[in-house]
Short mmCIF file of C-alpha atoms in Angstrom, two decimals:
data_model
loop_
_atom_site.label_atom_id
_atom_site.label_comp_id
_atom_site.label_asym_id
_atom_site.label_seq_id
_atom_site.Cartn_x
_atom_site.Cartn_y
_atom_site.Cartn_z
CA MET A 294 38.33 6.62 -39.20
CA SER A 295 38.52 4.03 -41.97
CA LEU A 296 37.83 1.24 -39.48
CA PRO A 297 34.25 -0.10 -39.52
CA ASN A 298 32.30 1.00 -36.49
CA PRO A 299 32.18 -2.00 -34.11
CA LEU A 300 29.17 -0.47 -32.39
CA ASP A 301 25.97 -1.67 -34.04
CA SER A 302 23.72 1.02 -32.68
CA GLN A 303 20.67 -0.43 -34.44
CA ALA A 304 21.11 -3.79 -32.70
CA MET A 305 21.75 -2.07 -29.39
CA LEU A 306 18.56 -0.07 -29.66
CA LEU A 307 16.61 -3.20 -30.55
CA ALA A 308 18.07 -5.06 -27.56
CA LEU A 309 17.07 -2.14 -25.36
CA GLN A 310 13.51 -2.14 -26.63
CA THR A 311 12.93 -5.87 -26.37
CA ALA A 312 14.83 -6.71 -23.18
CA PRO A 313 12.17 -7.19 -20.49
CA PHE A 314 14.54 -6.00 -17.79
CA LEU A 315 14.77 -2.52 -19.35
CA TRP A 316 11.67 -1.45 -17.42
CA LEU A 317 12.87 -3.16 -14.24
CA ALA A 318 16.01 -1.06 -14.49
CA VAL A 319 14.12 2.15 -15.31
CA THR A 320 11.74 1.57 -12.39
CA ALA A 321 14.54 0.88 -9.93
CA GLY A 322 16.64 3.77 -11.27
CA CYS A 323 13.77 6.26 -10.97
CA TYR A 324 12.95 4.97 -7.49
CA LEU A 325 16.53 5.25 -6.24
CA LEU A 326 16.69 8.78 -7.60
CA ALA A 327 13.35 9.64 -5.99
CA GLU A 328 14.42 8.14 -2.68
CA ARG A 329 17.60 10.19 -2.79
CA LEU A 330 15.55 13.32 -3.41
CA TYR A 331 13.25 12.42 -0.50
CA THR A 332 16.21 12.00 1.86
CA VAL A 333 17.93 15.19 0.71
CA SER A 334 14.66 17.14 1.17
CA ARG A 335 14.35 15.60 4.66
CA HIS A 336 11.13 13.74 3.84
CA PHE A 337 9.28 16.69 2.28
CA PRO A 338 5.75 15.24 1.82
CA LEU A 339 5.23 16.32 -1.81
CA LEU A 340 8.42 14.51 -2.80
CA HIS A 341 7.24 11.08 -1.64
CA PRO A 342 9.37 8.58 -3.62
CA VAL A 343 6.41 6.56 -4.96
CA LEU A 344 4.80 9.70 -6.38
CA VAL A 345 8.05 11.07 -7.83
CA SER A 346 8.96 7.70 -9.42
CA ILE A 347 5.51 7.35 -10.97
CA VAL A 348 5.64 10.87 -12.44
CA LEU A 349 9.18 10.31 -13.78
CA ILE A 350 8.24 7.01 -15.41
CA ILE A 351 5.02 8.39 -16.94
CA VAL A 352 7.08 11.23 -18.46
CA ILE A 353 9.60 8.71 -19.84
CA LEU A 354 6.84 6.51 -21.28
CA ARG A 355 5.05 9.49 -22.86
CA LEU A 356 8.29 10.78 -24.39
CA GLY A 357 9.14 7.33 -25.77
CA GLN A 358 5.51 6.70 -26.79
CA VAL A 359 5.58 3.41 -24.89
CA PRO A 360 2.15 2.00 -23.99
CA TYR A 361 1.49 1.21 -20.32
CA GLN A 362 1.00 -2.51 -21.05
CA THR A 363 4.53 -2.76 -22.51
CA TYR A 364 5.95 -1.06 -19.44
CA PHE A 365 3.94 -3.19 -17.02
CA ASN A 366 4.94 -6.45 -18.75
CA GLY A 367 8.57 -5.45 -18.29
CA ALA A 368 8.30 -4.26 -14.69
CA GLN A 369 5.76 -6.76 -13.36
CA LEU A 370 8.36 -8.70 -11.37
CA TYR A 371 8.20 -5.90 -8.79
CA HIS A 372 4.42 -6.03 -8.86
CA TRP A 373 4.45 -9.76 -8.05
CA LEU A 374 6.99 -9.25 -5.28
CA LEU A 375 4.46 -6.99 -3.57
CA GLY A 376 2.58 -10.09 -2.41
CA THR A 377 5.77 -11.60 -1.00
CA ALA A 378 6.59 -8.34 0.80
CA THR A 379 3.10 -8.39 2.32
CA VAL A 380 3.79 -11.87 3.71
CA ALA A 381 7.12 -10.54 5.03
CA LEU A 382 5.19 -8.09 7.23
CA ALA A 383 4.61 -11.11 9.49
CA VAL A 384 8.16 -10.67 10.83
CA PRO A 385 7.76 -7.20 12.40
CA LEU A 386 4.21 -8.21 13.35
CA PHE A 387 5.52 -11.22 15.28
CA ASP A 388 8.13 -9.05 17.00
CA ASN A 389 5.28 -6.86 18.29
CA LEU A 390 2.80 -9.59 19.09
CA GLN A 391 3.08 -9.06 22.85
CA ARG A 392 2.13 -5.42 22.42
CA VAL A 393 -0.73 -6.26 20.07
CA ARG A 394 -2.16 -8.59 22.71
CA ALA A 395 -1.78 -6.02 25.48
CA LEU A 396 -3.42 -3.30 23.37
CA LEU A 397 -6.19 -5.38 21.84
CA LEU A 398 -9.16 -3.24 22.94
CA PRO A 399 -7.75 0.13 21.77
CA LEU A 400 -6.70 -1.43 18.46
CA VAL A 401 -10.12 -2.96 17.78
CA VAL A 402 -11.94 0.29 18.61
CA ALA A 403 -9.58 2.33 16.40
CA LEU A 404 -10.01 -0.22 13.61
CA ILE A 405 -13.80 -0.07 13.62
CA VAL A 406 -14.03 3.71 13.98
CA GLY A 407 -11.27 4.37 11.44
CA GLY A 408 -12.47 1.80 8.92
CA LEU A 409 -16.04 3.15 8.99
CA ALA A 410 -14.75 6.73 8.75
CA GLY A 411 -12.93 5.72 5.55
CA MET A 412 -16.08 4.44 3.87
CA LEU A 413 -18.57 7.00 5.21
CA SER A 414 -16.35 10.02 4.51
CA ALA A 415 -15.95 8.85 0.90
CA LEU A 416 -19.74 8.47 0.54
CA ALA A 417 -20.57 11.81 2.16
CA LEU A 418 -17.91 13.80 0.33
CA GLY A 419 -18.62 12.06 -2.98
CA LYS A 420 -22.25 13.10 -2.69
CA LEU A 421 -21.26 16.62 -1.67
CA PHE A 422 -18.95 17.04 -4.67
CA GLY A 423 -21.46 15.46 -7.07
CA LEU A 424 -19.68 12.30 -8.20
CA THR A 425 -21.76 10.06 -10.47
CA PRO A 426 -23.04 6.90 -8.68
CA ASP A 427 -20.62 4.41 -10.32
CA VAL A 428 -17.64 6.69 -9.61
CA LEU A 429 -18.85 7.23 -6.05
CA ILE A 430 -19.03 3.48 -5.37
CA SER A 431 -15.53 3.06 -6.83
CA PHE A 432 -14.27 5.45 -4.13
CA VAL A 433 -15.81 3.77 -1.09
CA PRO A 434 -13.26 0.93 -0.64
CA LYS A 435 -10.31 3.24 -1.44
CA SER A 436 -8.49 2.74 1.87
CA VAL A 437 -8.02 -1.01 1.55
CA THR A 438 -5.40 -2.94 -0.36
CA THR A 439 -5.87 -3.08 -4.17
CA PRO A 440 -7.04 -6.70 -4.68
CA ILE A 441 -9.77 -6.39 -2.02
CA ALA A 442 -10.83 -2.93 -3.16
CA MET A 443 -11.15 -3.99 -6.81
CA ALA A 444 -13.21 -7.07 -5.94
CA LEU A 445 -15.50 -5.02 -3.67
CA SER A 446 -15.94 -2.26 -6.24
CA GLN A 447 -16.87 -4.79 -8.91
CA HIS A 448 -19.33 -6.51 -6.62
CA ALA A 449 -21.00 -3.26 -5.56
CA GLY A 450 -21.39 -1.88 -9.08
CA GLY A 451 -18.37 0.43 -9.25
CA LEU A 452 -15.57 0.63 -11.81
CA PRO A 453 -12.76 -1.72 -10.70
CA ALA A 454 -10.07 -0.12 -12.90
CA LEU A 455 -10.92 3.31 -11.49
CA THR A 456 -10.86 1.86 -7.98
CA ALA A 457 -7.33 0.52 -8.56
CA ASN A 458 -6.14 4.02 -9.45
CA VAL A 459 -8.02 5.67 -6.60
CA VAL A 460 -6.57 3.15 -4.14
CA ILE A 461 -3.01 3.89 -5.25
CA LEU A 462 -3.62 7.66 -5.09
CA THR A 463 -5.14 7.34 -1.62
CA GLY A 464 -2.12 5.34 -0.51
CA ILE A 465 0.35 7.89 -1.86
CA LEU A 466 -1.59 10.83 -0.43
CA GLY A 467 -1.92 9.14 2.96
CA ALA A 468 1.78 8.32 3.01
CA MET A 469 2.59 11.92 2.11
CA ILE A 470 0.48 13.70 4.69
CA ALA A 471 0.06 11.26 7.60
CA VAL A 472 3.06 12.21 9.73
CA PRO A 473 2.70 16.03 9.59
CA LEU A 474 -1.12 15.83 9.79
CA LEU A 475 -1.12 13.56 12.83
CA ALA A 476 1.60 15.59 14.52
CA LEU A 477 -0.61 18.66 14.03
CA ALA A 478 -3.41 16.79 15.82
CA GLY A 479 -1.01 15.89 18.65
CA VAL A 480 -0.59 12.24 17.63
CA ARG A 481 3.11 11.40 17.68
CA GLY A 482 3.34 7.82 18.99
CA GLU A 483 4.71 5.31 16.51
CA ILE A 484 1.89 2.82 17.17
CA ALA A 485 -0.91 5.33 16.48
CA GLN A 486 0.93 6.72 13.43
CA GLY A 487 1.53 3.26 12.00
CA PHE A 488 -1.98 1.98 12.69
CA ALA A 489 -3.60 5.08 11.14
CA LEU A 490 -1.37 4.72 8.07
CA GLY A 491 -2.39 1.09 7.65
CA ILE A 492 -6.11 1.85 8.01
CA ALA A 493 -6.24 4.91 5.75
CA ALA A 494 -3.50 4.14 3.23
CA HIS A 495 -3.06 0.31 3.07
CA GLY A 496 0.27 -0.93 1.65
CA VAL A 497 1.71 2.39 0.53
CA GLY A 498 0.99 3.74 4.00
CA THR A 499 2.58 0.63 5.49
CA ALA A 500 5.70 1.19 3.40
CA ARG A 501 5.81 4.74 4.81
CA ALA A 502 5.31 3.43 8.35
CA ILE A 503 8.30 1.08 7.96
CA GLN A 504 10.39 4.21 7.38
CA ILE A 505 9.21 5.55 10.75
CA SER A 506 10.19 2.35 12.62
CA PRO A 507 9.76 -1.43 12.33
CA THR A 508 7.14 -1.21 15.09
CA ALA A 509 5.13 1.41 13.21
CA GLY A 510 5.41 -0.82 10.14
CA ALA A 511 4.13 -3.83 12.06
CA PHE A 512 1.07 -1.99 13.33
CA ALA A 513 0.44 -0.57 9.85
CA GLY A 514 0.60 -4.04 8.31
CA LEU A 515 -1.77 -5.36 10.94
CA ALA A 516 -4.19 -2.45 10.43
CA MET A 517 -4.07 -2.92 6.65
CA GLY A 518 -5.01 -6.59 6.98
CA LEU A 519 -7.74 -5.99 9.55
CA ASN A 520 -9.29 -3.09 7.65
CA GLY A 521 -9.34 -5.26 4.53
CA VAL A 522 -11.41 -7.79 6.43
CA LEU A 523 -13.65 -5.18 8.09
CA THR A 524 -14.33 -3.35 4.83
CA SER A 525 -15.07 -6.60 2.98
CA LEU A 526 -17.55 -7.65 5.62
CA THR A 527 -19.33 -4.31 6.07
CA LEU A 528 -19.25 -2.54 2.69
CA ALA A 529 -22.48 -4.07 1.42
CA LEU A 530 -24.22 -3.18 4.70
CA VAL A 531 -22.91 0.39 4.69
CA LEU A 532 -24.05 0.89 1.08
CA SER A 533 -27.51 -0.54 1.77
CA LEU A 534 -27.99 1.73 4.80
CA TRP A 535 -26.71 4.82 2.97
CA PRO A 536 -29.58 7.00 1.70
CA ALA A 537 -28.72 7.15 -2.00
CA MET B 221 18.73 -15.95 0.98
CA LEU B 222 17.04 -18.48 -1.31
CA TYR B 223 15.76 -20.44 1.69
CA GLY B 224 14.16 -17.40 3.29
CA PHE B 225 12.65 -16.19 0.03
CA THR B 226 11.22 -19.62 -0.80
CA PHE B 227 9.76 -19.80 2.70
CA LEU B 228 7.92 -16.48 2.22
CA VAL B 229 6.68 -17.47 -1.24
CA LEU B 230 5.41 -20.74 0.20
CA PHE B 231 3.25 -18.88 2.72
CA GLN B 232 2.08 -16.57 -0.05
CA LEU B 233 1.02 -19.61 -2.10
CA VAL B 234 -0.78 -21.25 0.81
CA GLY B 235 -2.54 -17.94 1.54
CA GLU B 236 -3.55 -17.61 -2.11
CA MET B 237 -4.89 -21.18 -2.21
CA LEU B 238 -6.91 -20.76 0.98
CA SER B 239 -8.25 -17.37 -0.10
CA ARG B 240 -9.47 -18.72 -3.47
CA GLY B 241 -10.45 -22.17 -2.26
CA LEU B 242 -12.54 -21.02 0.68
CA HIS B 243 -13.79 -17.81 -1.05
CA LEU B 244 -12.48 -15.72 1.84
CA PRO B 245 -12.81 -11.93 1.62
CA VAL B 246 -9.08 -11.58 2.41
CA PRO B 247 -6.45 -11.59 -0.37
CA GLY B 248 -3.86 -14.38 -0.40
CA PRO B 249 -0.81 -12.34 0.67
CA VAL B 250 -2.61 -10.85 3.71
CA LEU B 251 -3.70 -14.35 4.71
CA GLY B 252 -0.12 -15.53 4.17
CA MET B 253 1.10 -12.76 6.49
CA LEU B 254 -1.31 -13.83 9.25
CA LEU B 255 -0.40 -17.51 8.77
CA LEU B 256 3.34 -16.77 8.96
CA ALA B 257 2.78 -14.77 12.16
CA VAL B 258 0.94 -17.78 13.61
CA TRP B 259 3.77 -20.07 12.45
CA CYS B 260 6.36 -17.85 14.18
CA THR B 261 4.27 -17.94 17.37
CA VAL B 262 4.11 -21.72 17.29
CA ARG B 263 7.86 -21.94 16.61
CA ARG B 264 8.46 -19.23 19.25
CA GLY B 265 10.72 -17.24 16.96
CA VAL B 266 11.60 -16.07 13.47
CA ASP B 267 14.12 -18.16 11.53
CA ASP B 268 17.06 -15.82 10.96
CA ARG B 269 17.23 -16.73 7.26
CA VAL B 270 13.57 -15.73 6.82
CA GLY B 271 13.93 -12.61 8.95
CA ARG B 272 16.80 -11.22 6.90
CA VAL B 273 15.00 -11.66 3.55
CA ALA B 274 11.79 -10.21 5.03
CA LEU B 275 13.50 -7.05 6.24
CA GLY B 276 15.32 -6.70 2.91
CA LEU B 277 12.02 -6.88 1.02
CA LEU B 278 10.25 -4.48 3.38
CA ARG B 279 13.06 -1.97 2.98
CA TYR B 280 11.95 -1.58 -0.66
CA MET B 281 8.21 -2.18 -0.27
CA ALA B 282 7.36 1.30 -1.58
CA LEU B 283 9.19 0.57 -4.86
CA LEU B 284 6.92 -2.42 -5.46
CA PHE B 285 3.88 -0.13 -5.81
CA VAL B 286 5.39 1.79 -8.70
CA PRO B 287 4.44 -0.52 -11.64
CA ALA B 288 0.75 -0.49 -10.61
CA GLY B 289 0.92 3.23 -9.87
CA VAL B 290 2.14 4.10 -13.35
CA GLY B 291 -1.29 2.81 -14.46
CA LEU B 292 -2.54 6.28 -13.46
CA MET B 293 -1.53 7.32 -16.99
CA LEU B 294 -4.60 5.45 -18.27
CA LEU B 295 -6.97 7.55 -16.18
CA GLY B 296 -7.72 10.09 -18.97
CA PRO B 297 -11.48 10.59 -19.68
CA VAL B 298 -13.07 10.26 -16.21
CA LEU B 299 -10.42 12.62 -14.93
CA ARG B 300 -11.39 15.32 -17.43
CA GLU B 301 -15.08 15.19 -16.44
CA GLN B 302 -14.87 14.73 -12.67
CA GLY B 303 -11.18 15.26 -11.95
CA TRP B 304 -11.44 18.11 -9.45
CA ALA B 305 -14.38 16.59 -7.59
CA MET B 306 -12.50 13.28 -7.41
CA LEU B 307 -9.37 14.97 -6.12
CA ALA B 308 -11.37 16.83 -3.46
CA VAL B 309 -13.09 13.63 -2.27
CA LEU B 310 -9.75 11.82 -2.24
CA VAL B 311 -7.93 14.48 -0.22
CA PHE B 312 -10.65 15.26 2.34
CA SER B 313 -11.65 11.64 2.83
CA THR B 314 -8.04 10.56 3.38
CA VAL B 315 -7.51 13.40 5.86
CA VAL B 316 -10.67 12.42 7.76
CA THR B 317 -9.76 8.71 7.82
CA LEU B 318 -6.20 9.35 9.04
CA LEU B 319 -7.35 11.75 11.75
CA VAL B 320 -10.21 9.56 12.99
CA ALA B 321 -8.07 6.39 13.11
CA GLY B 322 -5.02 8.13 14.58
CA LEU B 323 -6.93 10.14 17.19
CA ALA B 324 -9.13 7.18 18.16
CA LEU B 325 -6.11 5.00 18.85
CA HIS B 326 -4.19 7.84 20.52
CA TRP B 327 -7.11 8.48 22.85
CA MET B 328 -7.76 4.80 23.54
CA LEU B 329 -4.08 4.17 24.32
CA LYS B 330 -4.19 6.93 26.91
CA ARG B 331 -7.38 5.54 28.41
CA PHE B 332 -6.34 1.87 28.29
CA PRO B 333 -2.55 1.79 28.29
CA GLY B 334 -2.45 -2.03 28.30
CA ARG B 335 -0.70 -4.33 30.68
CA GLY B 336 2.89 -3.25 31.29
CA GLU B 337 2.81 -0.85 28.36
CA ASP B 338 3.41 2.85 28.21
CA GLY B 339 1.15 3.13 25.18
CA GLN B 340 3.85 4.46 22.92
#
């Protein structure tokens, strides 16, 4: 008891607060926990690991009074790796290239119909539920991957920061409900499931499709890329034709 | 592992450069994905070192959305005013998009099963 305490708790706390990898570790820890929960619950939709991790981390940040910017600076390595993972989708895509070629017509039709449904349903429902015009425009590109959606929202007079949040929420929601919803509609094939996930729910949906099968993941990645292009090219036209 | 990772990052960089340089409406990583798929076609295969890193990354792709997703905590004021309407639009529109895309492809695959394909 008379010995000096070798543990300098003050210094330890400081190291914890300033080490950039703290938030990498917290993010990974929360995700692993959430993934465990998802597996144990046999993929119960409401326990989607992205949603559960986000909620856990927001609670931790609120409790510790840590601003989002501090957290993001610490955890941004994962954010940057997202681009690399998107490039990596080329591998399952290549493995399925024969099938993509054989199914070109059905894929193109589903892309156009699904992509337009994404934009038009947001416009119609936004009007129905009385969203203000800038908020409404922020919702229209919500099914495409974040960088495209933010650029489009900005260009069309929306709120890019809101669009980023809406895009993530759409992705999580799509990933949560796609499999049971499509099964209810009689759609059980891995190609149709994956492609619909990629069109409606971009990267988060693609990540969910990879859990179904590498093939579903490949078609989701393809759909995500194609819908990004389609939405970029047609958004201005759709908005100009829409009776505001 | 380093070789495969560097290879992927290289395609990401090229995609980013082309996307910015040519003002294309496609983000760099998506362009990088398409370019790498073309590269694999030309080479008639995926280098095993690249393939292993790619599958490792994809295994944890969902995790990579978490840092951006935590940004939802900044959504305060708009949410208070239009929160329920926004949630309703989000839910119904996502349901519609999933159903239209999924059913359209399901129906088209039945109609046009493709050459030597069972459509599933």
